[in-house]
PDB file of C-alpha atoms in Angstrom:
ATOM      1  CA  UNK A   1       5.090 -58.362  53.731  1.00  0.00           C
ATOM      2  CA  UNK A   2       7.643 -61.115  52.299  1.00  0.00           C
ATOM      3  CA  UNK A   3      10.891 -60.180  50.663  1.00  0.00           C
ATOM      4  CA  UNK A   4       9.480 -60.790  47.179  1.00  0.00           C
ATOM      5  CA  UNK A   5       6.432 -58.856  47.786  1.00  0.00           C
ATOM      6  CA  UNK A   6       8.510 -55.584  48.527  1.00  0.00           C
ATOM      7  CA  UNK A   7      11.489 -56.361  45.708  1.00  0.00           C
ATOM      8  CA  UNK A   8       8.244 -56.337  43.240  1.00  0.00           C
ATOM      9  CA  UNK A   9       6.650 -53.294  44.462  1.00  0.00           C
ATOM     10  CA  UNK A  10      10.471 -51.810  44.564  1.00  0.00           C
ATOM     11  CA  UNK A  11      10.593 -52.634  40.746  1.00  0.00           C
ATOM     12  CA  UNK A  12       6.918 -51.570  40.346  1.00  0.00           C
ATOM     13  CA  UNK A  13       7.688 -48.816  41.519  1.00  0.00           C
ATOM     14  CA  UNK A  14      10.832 -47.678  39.714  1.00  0.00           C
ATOM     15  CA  UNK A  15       9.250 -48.525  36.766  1.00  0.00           C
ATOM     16  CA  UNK A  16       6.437 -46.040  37.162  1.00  0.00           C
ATOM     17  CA  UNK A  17       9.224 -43.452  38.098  1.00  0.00           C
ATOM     18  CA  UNK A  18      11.112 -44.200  34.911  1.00  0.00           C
ATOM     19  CA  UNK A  19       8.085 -44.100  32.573  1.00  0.00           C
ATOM     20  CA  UNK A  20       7.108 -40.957  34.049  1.00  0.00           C
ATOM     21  CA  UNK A  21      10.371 -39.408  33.900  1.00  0.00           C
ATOM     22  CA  UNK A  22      10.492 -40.708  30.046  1.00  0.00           C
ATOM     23  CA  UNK A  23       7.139 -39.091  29.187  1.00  0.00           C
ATOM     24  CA  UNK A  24       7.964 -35.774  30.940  1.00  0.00           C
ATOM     25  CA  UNK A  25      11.280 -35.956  29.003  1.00  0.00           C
ATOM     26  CA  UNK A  26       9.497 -36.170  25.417  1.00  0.00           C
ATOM     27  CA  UNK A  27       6.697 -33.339  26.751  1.00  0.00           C
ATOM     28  CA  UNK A  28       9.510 -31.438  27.515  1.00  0.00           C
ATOM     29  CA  UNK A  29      11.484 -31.918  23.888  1.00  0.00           C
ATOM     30  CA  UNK A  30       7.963 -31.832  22.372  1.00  0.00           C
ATOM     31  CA  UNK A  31       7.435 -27.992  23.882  1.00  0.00           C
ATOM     32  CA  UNK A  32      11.058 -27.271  23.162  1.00  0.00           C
ATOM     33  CA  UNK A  33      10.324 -28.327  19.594  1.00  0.00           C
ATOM     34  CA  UNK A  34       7.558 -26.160  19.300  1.00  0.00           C
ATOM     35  CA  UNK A  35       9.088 -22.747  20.846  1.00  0.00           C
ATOM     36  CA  UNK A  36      11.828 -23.202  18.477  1.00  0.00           C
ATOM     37  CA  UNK A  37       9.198 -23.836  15.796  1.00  0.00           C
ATOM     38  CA  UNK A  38       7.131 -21.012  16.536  1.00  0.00           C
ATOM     39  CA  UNK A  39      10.301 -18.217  17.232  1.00  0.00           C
ATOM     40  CA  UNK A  40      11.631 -19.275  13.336  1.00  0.00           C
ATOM     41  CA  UNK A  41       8.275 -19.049  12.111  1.00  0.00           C
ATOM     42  CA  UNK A  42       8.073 -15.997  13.878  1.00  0.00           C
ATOM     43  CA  UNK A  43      11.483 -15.038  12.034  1.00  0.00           C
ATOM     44  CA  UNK A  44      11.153 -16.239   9.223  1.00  0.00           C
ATOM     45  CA  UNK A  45       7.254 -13.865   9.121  1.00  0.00           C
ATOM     46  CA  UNK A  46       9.024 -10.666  10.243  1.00  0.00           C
ATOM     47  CA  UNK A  47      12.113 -10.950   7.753  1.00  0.00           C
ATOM     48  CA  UNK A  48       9.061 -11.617   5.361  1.00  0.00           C
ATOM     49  CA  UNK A  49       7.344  -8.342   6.181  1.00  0.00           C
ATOM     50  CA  UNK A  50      10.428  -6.842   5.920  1.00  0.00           C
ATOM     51  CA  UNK A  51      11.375  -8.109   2.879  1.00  0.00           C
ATOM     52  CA  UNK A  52       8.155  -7.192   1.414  1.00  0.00           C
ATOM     53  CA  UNK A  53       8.428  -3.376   3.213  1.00  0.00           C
ATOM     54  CA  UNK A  54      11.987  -2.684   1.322  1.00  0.00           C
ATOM     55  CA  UNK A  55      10.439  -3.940  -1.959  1.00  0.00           C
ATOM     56  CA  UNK A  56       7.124  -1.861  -1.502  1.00  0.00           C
ATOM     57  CA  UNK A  57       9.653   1.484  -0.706  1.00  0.00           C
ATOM     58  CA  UNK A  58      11.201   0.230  -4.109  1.00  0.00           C
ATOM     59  CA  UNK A  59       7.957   0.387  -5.841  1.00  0.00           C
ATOM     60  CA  UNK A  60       6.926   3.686  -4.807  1.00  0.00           C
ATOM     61  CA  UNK A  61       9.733   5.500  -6.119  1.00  0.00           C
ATOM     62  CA  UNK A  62       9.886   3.332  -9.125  1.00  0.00           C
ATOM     63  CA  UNK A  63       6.265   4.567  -9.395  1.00  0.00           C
ATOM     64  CA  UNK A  64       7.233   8.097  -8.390  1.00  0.00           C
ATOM     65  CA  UNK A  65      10.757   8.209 -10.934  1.00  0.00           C
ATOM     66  CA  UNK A  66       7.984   7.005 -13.391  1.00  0.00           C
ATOM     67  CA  UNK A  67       5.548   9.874 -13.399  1.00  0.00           C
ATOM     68  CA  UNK A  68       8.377  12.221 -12.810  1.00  0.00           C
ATOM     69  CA  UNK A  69       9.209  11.310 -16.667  1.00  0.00           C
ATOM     70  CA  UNK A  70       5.912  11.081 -17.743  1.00  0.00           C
ATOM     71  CA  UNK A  71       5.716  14.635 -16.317  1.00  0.00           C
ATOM     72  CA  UNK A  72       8.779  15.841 -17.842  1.00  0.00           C
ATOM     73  CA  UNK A  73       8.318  14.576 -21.230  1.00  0.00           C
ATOM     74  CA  UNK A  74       4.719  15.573 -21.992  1.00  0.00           C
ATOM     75  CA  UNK A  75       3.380  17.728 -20.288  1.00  0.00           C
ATOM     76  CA  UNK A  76       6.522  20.293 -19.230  1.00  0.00           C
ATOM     77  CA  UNK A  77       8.657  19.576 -22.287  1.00  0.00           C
ATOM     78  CA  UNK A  78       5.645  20.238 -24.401  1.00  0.00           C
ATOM     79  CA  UNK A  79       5.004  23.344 -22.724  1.00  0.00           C
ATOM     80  CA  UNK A  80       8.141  24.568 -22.931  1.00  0.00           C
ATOM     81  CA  UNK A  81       8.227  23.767 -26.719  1.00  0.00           C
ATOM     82  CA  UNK A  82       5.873  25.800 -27.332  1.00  0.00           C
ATOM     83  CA  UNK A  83       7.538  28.469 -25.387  1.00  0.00           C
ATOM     84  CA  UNK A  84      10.322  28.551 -27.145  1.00  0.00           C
ATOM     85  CA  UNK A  85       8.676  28.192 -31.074  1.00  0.00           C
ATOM     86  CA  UNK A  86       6.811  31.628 -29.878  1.00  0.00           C
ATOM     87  CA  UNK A  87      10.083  32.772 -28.832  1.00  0.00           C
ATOM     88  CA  UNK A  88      12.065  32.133 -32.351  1.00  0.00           C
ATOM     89  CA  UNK A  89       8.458  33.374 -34.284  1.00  0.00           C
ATOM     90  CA  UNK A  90       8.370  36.711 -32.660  1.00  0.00           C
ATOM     91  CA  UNK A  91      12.653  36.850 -33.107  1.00  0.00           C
ATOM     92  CA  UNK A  92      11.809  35.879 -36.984  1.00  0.00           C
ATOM     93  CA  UNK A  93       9.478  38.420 -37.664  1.00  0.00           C
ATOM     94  CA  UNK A  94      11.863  40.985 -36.535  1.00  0.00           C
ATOM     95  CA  UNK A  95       8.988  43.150 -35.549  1.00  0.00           C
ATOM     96  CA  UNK A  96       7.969  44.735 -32.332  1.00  0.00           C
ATOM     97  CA  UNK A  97       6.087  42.620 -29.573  1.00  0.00           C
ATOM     98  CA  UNK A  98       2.721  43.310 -28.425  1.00  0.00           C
ATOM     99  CA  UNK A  99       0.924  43.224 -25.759  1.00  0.00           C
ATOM    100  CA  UNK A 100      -1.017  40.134 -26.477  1.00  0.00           C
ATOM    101  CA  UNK A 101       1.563  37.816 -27.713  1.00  0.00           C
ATOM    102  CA  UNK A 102       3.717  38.950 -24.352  1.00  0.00           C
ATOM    103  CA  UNK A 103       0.328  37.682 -22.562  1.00  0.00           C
ATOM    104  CA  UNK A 104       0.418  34.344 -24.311  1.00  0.00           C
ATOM    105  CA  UNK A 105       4.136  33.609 -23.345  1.00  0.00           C
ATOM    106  CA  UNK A 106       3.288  34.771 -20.073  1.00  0.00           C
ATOM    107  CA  UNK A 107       0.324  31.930 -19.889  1.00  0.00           C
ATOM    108  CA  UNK A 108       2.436  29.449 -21.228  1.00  0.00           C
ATOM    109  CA  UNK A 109       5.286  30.425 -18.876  1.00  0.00           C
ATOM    110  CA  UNK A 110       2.477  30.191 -15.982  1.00  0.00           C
ATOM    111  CA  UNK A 111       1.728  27.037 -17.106  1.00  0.00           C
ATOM    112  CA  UNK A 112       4.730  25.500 -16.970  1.00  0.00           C
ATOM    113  CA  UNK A 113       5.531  26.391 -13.866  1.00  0.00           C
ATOM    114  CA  UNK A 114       2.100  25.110 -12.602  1.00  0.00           C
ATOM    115  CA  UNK A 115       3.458  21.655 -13.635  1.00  0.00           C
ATOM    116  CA  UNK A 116       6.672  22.260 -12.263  1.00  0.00           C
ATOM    117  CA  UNK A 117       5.024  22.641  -8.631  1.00  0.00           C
ATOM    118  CA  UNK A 118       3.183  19.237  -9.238  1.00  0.00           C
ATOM    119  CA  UNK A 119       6.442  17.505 -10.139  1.00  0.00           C
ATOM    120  CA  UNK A 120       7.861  19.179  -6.937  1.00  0.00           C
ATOM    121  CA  UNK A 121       5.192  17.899  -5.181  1.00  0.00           C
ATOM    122  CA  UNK A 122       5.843  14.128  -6.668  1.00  0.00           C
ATOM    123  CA  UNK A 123       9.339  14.459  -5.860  1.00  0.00           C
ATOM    124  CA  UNK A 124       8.204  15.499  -2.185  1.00  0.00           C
ATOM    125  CA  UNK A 125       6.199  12.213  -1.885  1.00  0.00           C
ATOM    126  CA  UNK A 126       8.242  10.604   0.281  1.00  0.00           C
ATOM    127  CA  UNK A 127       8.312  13.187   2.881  1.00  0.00           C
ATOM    128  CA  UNK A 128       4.929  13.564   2.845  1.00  0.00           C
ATOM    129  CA  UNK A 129       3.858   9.713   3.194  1.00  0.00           C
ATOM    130  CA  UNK A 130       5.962  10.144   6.502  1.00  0.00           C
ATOM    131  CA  UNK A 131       3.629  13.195   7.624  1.00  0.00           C
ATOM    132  CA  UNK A 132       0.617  12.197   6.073  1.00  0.00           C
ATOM    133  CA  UNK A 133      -0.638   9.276   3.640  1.00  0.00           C
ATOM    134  CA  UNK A 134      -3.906  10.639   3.444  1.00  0.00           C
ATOM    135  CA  UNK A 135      -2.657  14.088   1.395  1.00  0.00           C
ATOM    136  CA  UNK A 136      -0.423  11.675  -0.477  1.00  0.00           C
ATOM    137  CA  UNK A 137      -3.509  10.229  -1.534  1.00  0.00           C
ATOM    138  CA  UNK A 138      -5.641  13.182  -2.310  1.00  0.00           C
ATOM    139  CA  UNK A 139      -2.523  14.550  -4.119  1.00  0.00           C
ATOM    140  CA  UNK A 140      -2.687  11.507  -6.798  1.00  0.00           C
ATOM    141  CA  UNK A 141      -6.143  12.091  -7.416  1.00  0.00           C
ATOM    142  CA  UNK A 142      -5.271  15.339  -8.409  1.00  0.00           C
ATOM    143  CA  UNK A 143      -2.537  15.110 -10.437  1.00  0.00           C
ATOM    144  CA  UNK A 144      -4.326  12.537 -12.416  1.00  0.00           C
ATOM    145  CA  UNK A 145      -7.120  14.823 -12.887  1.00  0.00           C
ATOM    146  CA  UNK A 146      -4.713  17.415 -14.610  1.00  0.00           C
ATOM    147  CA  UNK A 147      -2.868  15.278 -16.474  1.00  0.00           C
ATOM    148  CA  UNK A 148      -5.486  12.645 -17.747  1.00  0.00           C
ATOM    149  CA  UNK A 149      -8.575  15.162 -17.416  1.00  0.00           C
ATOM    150  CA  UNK A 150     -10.516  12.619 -15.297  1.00  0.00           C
ATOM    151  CA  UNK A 151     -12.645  14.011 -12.747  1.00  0.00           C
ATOM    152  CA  UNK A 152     -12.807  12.417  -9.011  1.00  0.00           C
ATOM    153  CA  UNK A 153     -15.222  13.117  -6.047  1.00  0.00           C
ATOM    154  CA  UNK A 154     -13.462  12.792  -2.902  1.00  0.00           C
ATOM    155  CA  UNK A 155     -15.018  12.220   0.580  1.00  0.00           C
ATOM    156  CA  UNK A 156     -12.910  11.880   3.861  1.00  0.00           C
ATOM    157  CA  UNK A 157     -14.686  11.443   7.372  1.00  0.00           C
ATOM    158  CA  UNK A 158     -13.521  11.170  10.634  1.00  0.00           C
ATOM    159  CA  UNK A 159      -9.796  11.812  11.782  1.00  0.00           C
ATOM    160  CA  UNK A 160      -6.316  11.302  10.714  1.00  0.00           C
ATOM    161  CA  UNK A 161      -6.018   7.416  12.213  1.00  0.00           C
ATOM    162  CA  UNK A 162      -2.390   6.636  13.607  1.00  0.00           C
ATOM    163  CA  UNK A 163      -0.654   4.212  12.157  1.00  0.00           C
ATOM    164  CA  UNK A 164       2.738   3.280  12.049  1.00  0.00           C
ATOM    165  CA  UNK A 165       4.869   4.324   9.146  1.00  0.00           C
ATOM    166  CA  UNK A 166       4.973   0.679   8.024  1.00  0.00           C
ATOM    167  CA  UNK A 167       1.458   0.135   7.708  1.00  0.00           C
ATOM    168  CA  UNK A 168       1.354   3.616   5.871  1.00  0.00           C
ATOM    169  CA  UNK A 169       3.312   2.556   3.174  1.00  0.00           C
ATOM    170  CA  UNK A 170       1.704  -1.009   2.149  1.00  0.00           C
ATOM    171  CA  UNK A 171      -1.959   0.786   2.518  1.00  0.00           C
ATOM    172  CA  UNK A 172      -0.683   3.605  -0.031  1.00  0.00           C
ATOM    173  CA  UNK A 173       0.911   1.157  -2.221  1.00  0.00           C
ATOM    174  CA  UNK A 174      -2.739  -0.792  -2.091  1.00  0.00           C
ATOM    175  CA  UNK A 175      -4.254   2.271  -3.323  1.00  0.00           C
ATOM    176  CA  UNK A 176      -1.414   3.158  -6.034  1.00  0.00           C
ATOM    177  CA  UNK A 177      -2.210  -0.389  -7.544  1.00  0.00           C
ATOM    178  CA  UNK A 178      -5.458  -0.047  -7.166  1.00  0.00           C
ATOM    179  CA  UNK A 179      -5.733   3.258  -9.585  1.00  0.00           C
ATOM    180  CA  UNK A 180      -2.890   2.126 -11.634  1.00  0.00           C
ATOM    181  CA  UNK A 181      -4.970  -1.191 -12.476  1.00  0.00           C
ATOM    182  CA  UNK A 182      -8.249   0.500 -13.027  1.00  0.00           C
ATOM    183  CA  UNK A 183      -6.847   3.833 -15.335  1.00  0.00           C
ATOM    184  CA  UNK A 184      -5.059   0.929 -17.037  1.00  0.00           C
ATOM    185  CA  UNK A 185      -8.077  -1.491 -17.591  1.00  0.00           C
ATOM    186  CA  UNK A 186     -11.324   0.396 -17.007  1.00  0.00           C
ATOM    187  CA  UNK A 187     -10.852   3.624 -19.161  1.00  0.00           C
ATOM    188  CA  UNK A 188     -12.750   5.444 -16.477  1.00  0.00           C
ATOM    189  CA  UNK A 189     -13.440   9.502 -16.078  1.00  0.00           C
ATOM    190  CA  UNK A 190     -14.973   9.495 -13.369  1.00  0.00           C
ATOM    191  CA  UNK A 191     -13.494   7.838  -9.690  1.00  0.00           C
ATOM    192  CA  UNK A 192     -14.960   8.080  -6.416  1.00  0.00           C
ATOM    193  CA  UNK A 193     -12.692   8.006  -3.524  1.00  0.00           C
ATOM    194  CA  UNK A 194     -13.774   7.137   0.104  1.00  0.00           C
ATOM    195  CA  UNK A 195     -12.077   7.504   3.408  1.00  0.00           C
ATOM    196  CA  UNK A 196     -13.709   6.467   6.528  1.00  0.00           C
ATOM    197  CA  UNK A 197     -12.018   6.534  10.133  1.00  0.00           C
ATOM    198  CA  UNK A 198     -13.680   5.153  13.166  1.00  0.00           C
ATOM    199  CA  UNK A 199     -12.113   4.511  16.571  1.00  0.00           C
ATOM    200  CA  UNK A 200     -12.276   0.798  15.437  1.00  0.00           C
ATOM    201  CA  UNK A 201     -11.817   0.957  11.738  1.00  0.00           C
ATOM    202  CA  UNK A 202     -10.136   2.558   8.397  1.00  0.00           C
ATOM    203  CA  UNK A 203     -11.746   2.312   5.858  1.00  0.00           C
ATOM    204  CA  UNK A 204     -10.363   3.535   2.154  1.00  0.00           C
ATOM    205  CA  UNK A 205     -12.906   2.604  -1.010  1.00  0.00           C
ATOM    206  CA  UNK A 206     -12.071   2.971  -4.325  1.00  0.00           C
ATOM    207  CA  UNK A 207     -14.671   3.329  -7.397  1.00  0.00           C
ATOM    208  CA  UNK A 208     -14.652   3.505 -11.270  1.00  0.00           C
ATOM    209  CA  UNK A 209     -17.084   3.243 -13.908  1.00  0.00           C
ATOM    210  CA  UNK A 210     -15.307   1.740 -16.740  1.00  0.00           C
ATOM    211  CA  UNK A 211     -14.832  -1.549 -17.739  1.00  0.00           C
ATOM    212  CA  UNK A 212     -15.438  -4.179 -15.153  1.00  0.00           C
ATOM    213  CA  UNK A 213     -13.870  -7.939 -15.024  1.00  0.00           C
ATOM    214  CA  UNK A 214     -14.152 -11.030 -13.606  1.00  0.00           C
ATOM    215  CA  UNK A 215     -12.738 -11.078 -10.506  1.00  0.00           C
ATOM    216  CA  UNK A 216     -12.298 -14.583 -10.296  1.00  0.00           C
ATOM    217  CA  UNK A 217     -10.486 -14.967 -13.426  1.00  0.00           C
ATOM    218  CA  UNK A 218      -8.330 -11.586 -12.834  1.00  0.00           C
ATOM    219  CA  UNK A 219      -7.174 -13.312  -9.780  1.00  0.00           C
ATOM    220  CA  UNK A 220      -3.971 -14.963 -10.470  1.00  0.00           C
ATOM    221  CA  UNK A 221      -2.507 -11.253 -11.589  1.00  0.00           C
ATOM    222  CA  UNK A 222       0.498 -10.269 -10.093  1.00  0.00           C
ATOM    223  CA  UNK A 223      -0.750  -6.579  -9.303  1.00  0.00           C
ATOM    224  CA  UNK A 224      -4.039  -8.049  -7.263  1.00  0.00           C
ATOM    225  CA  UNK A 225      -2.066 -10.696  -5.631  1.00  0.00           C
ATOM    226  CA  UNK A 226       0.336  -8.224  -4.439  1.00  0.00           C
ATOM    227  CA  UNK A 227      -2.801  -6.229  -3.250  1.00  0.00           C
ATOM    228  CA  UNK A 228      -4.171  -8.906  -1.175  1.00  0.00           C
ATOM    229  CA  UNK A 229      -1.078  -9.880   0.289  1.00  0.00           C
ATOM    230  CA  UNK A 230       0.047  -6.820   1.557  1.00  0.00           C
ATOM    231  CA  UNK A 231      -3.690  -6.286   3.116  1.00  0.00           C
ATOM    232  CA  UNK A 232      -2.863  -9.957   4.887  1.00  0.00           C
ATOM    233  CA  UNK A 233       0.625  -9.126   6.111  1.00  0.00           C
ATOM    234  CA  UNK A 234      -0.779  -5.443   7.444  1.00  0.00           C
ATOM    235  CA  UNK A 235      -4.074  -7.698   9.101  1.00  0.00           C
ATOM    236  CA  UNK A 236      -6.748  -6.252   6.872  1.00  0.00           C
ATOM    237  CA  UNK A 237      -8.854  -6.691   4.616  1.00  0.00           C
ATOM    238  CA  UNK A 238      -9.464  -6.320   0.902  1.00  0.00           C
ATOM    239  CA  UNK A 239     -12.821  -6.514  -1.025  1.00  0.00           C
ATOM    240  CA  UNK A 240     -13.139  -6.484  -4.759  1.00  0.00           C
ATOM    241  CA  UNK A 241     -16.050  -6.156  -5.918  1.00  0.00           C
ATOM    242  CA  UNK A 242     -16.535  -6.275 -10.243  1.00  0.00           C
ATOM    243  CA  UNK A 243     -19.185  -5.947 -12.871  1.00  0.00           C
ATOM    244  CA  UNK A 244     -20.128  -3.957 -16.114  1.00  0.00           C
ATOM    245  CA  UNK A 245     -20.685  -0.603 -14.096  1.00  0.00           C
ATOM    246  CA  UNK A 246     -17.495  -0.601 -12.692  1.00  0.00           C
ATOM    247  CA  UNK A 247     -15.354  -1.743 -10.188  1.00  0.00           C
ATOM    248  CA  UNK A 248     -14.956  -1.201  -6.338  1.00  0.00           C
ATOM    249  CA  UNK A 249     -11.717  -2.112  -4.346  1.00  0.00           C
ATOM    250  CA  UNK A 250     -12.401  -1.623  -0.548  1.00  0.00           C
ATOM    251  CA  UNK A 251      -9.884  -2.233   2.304  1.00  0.00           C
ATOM    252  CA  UNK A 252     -10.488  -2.388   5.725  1.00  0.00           C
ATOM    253  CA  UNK A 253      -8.008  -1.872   8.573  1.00  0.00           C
ATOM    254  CA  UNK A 254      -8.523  -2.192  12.139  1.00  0.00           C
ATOM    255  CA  UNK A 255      -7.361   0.381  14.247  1.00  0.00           C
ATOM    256  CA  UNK A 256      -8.064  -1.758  17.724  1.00  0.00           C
ATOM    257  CA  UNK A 257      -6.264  -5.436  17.687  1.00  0.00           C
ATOM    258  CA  UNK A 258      -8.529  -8.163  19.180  1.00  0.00           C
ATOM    259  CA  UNK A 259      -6.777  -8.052  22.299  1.00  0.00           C
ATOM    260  CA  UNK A 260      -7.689  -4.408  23.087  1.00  0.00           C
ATOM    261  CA  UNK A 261     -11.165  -4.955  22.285  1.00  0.00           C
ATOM    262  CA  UNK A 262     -11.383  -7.402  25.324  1.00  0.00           C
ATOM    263  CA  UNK A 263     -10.079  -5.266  27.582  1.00  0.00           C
TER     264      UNK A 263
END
């Protein structure tokens, strides 16, 4: 082989090396790229869920200092009221108090403190979400029933499903918009509440029979946007389902993650 022959495959040669070293360079800066890409997106998504955790806590006892007053001002202050106007009649009348009318205070006294033990138990809320959304739940129903006379049928199958405290909160928050939308819209009495558990799935369903909408129109609401993104940052999902009998709100939450399911 001449001189020439081996200075060109020398060069050749070096300038294979030197491309390849270029492009494994840029694959290299390219991958580094996207880590750093993916760890700030990955960031950037957790302070979001964070973000979106401290303003659902906010919500809740906004919602709870909320019916606290509503509590206080008409149904226990009432009560009370008329405690007290029995009170100044039975002082006016300067005469001696019977049986009967000690009865009646005693009701009214009973009363009251039957709403006081609800308003305890609102107060409690947050304790309890930490124990057991599920009661929290059942516990709404009921208050609203006493308070707005509506009637619910409630149906829970399966077992208590564990899930983090996190995930607790945004589905409970789901289902206090949920109710808040539909006793503020449909003009409902009558609710039907549905809890399924599964080793795969929960399931929580949600029906009135009031005033249905268009749930393609309704969409652009802050209070079902809020809905549907706190299904998508918990991974589940939320069905809305409208018409004139009524409306349904269904979410689903998987209990297994897709990677457990291939195992």
């Amino acid at each position: 082989m001449e001189r020439k022959e081996i200075q060109l495959l020398v060069i050749s040669l070096g300038i294979v090396f030197f491309t390849l070293l270029i492009i494994l360079v840029v694959i290299f800066f390219y991958f580094l790229k996207k880590k750093n890409n993916y760890l700030v997106e990955k960031m950037e998504s957790e302070l979001y869920f964070q973000s979106e955790l401290i303003k659902t806590r906010i919500e809740i006892k906004d919602q709870t200092l909320s019916e606290i007053s509503k509590e206080l001002h008409d149904n226990i202050g009432q009560i009370v009221s008329v405690g007290i106007m029995q009170l100044n009649m039975y002082i006016q009348s300067k005469k001696a108090v019977g049986t009967n009318e000690l009865n009646d205070l005693k009701n009214v006294l009973a009363k009251s403190l039957d709403e006081i033990r609800i308003l305890s138990r609102i107060i409690n809320k947050d304790n309890l979400l930490q124990t057991n959304f599920i009661e929290a739940i059942k516990q709404d129903l009921e208050r609203i029933k006493k308070v707005k006379h509506i009637q619910y049928n409630y149906n829970f199958t399966g077992e208590i499903p564990n899930i983090t405290e996190e995930h607790d909160l945004f589905i409970y928050r789901i289902f206090q918009e949920a109710l808040h939308n539909s006793l503020k819209h449909s003009h409902s009495d009558l609710y039907e509440v549905k809890i399924t558990t599964t080793d795969a799935l929960f399931t929580l369903s949600m029906k009135d029979f009031g005033i249905g909408y268009d749930t393609k129109k309704s969409s652009s609401g802050s209070g079902l946007n809020n809905m549907k993104l706190r299904a998508k940052l918990i991974g589940a999902k939320l069905i809305i389902e409208s018409n004139e009998a009524g409306t349904n709100v269904t979410l689903e939450y998987p209990l297994i993650t897709p990677n457990e399911t291939t195992n």
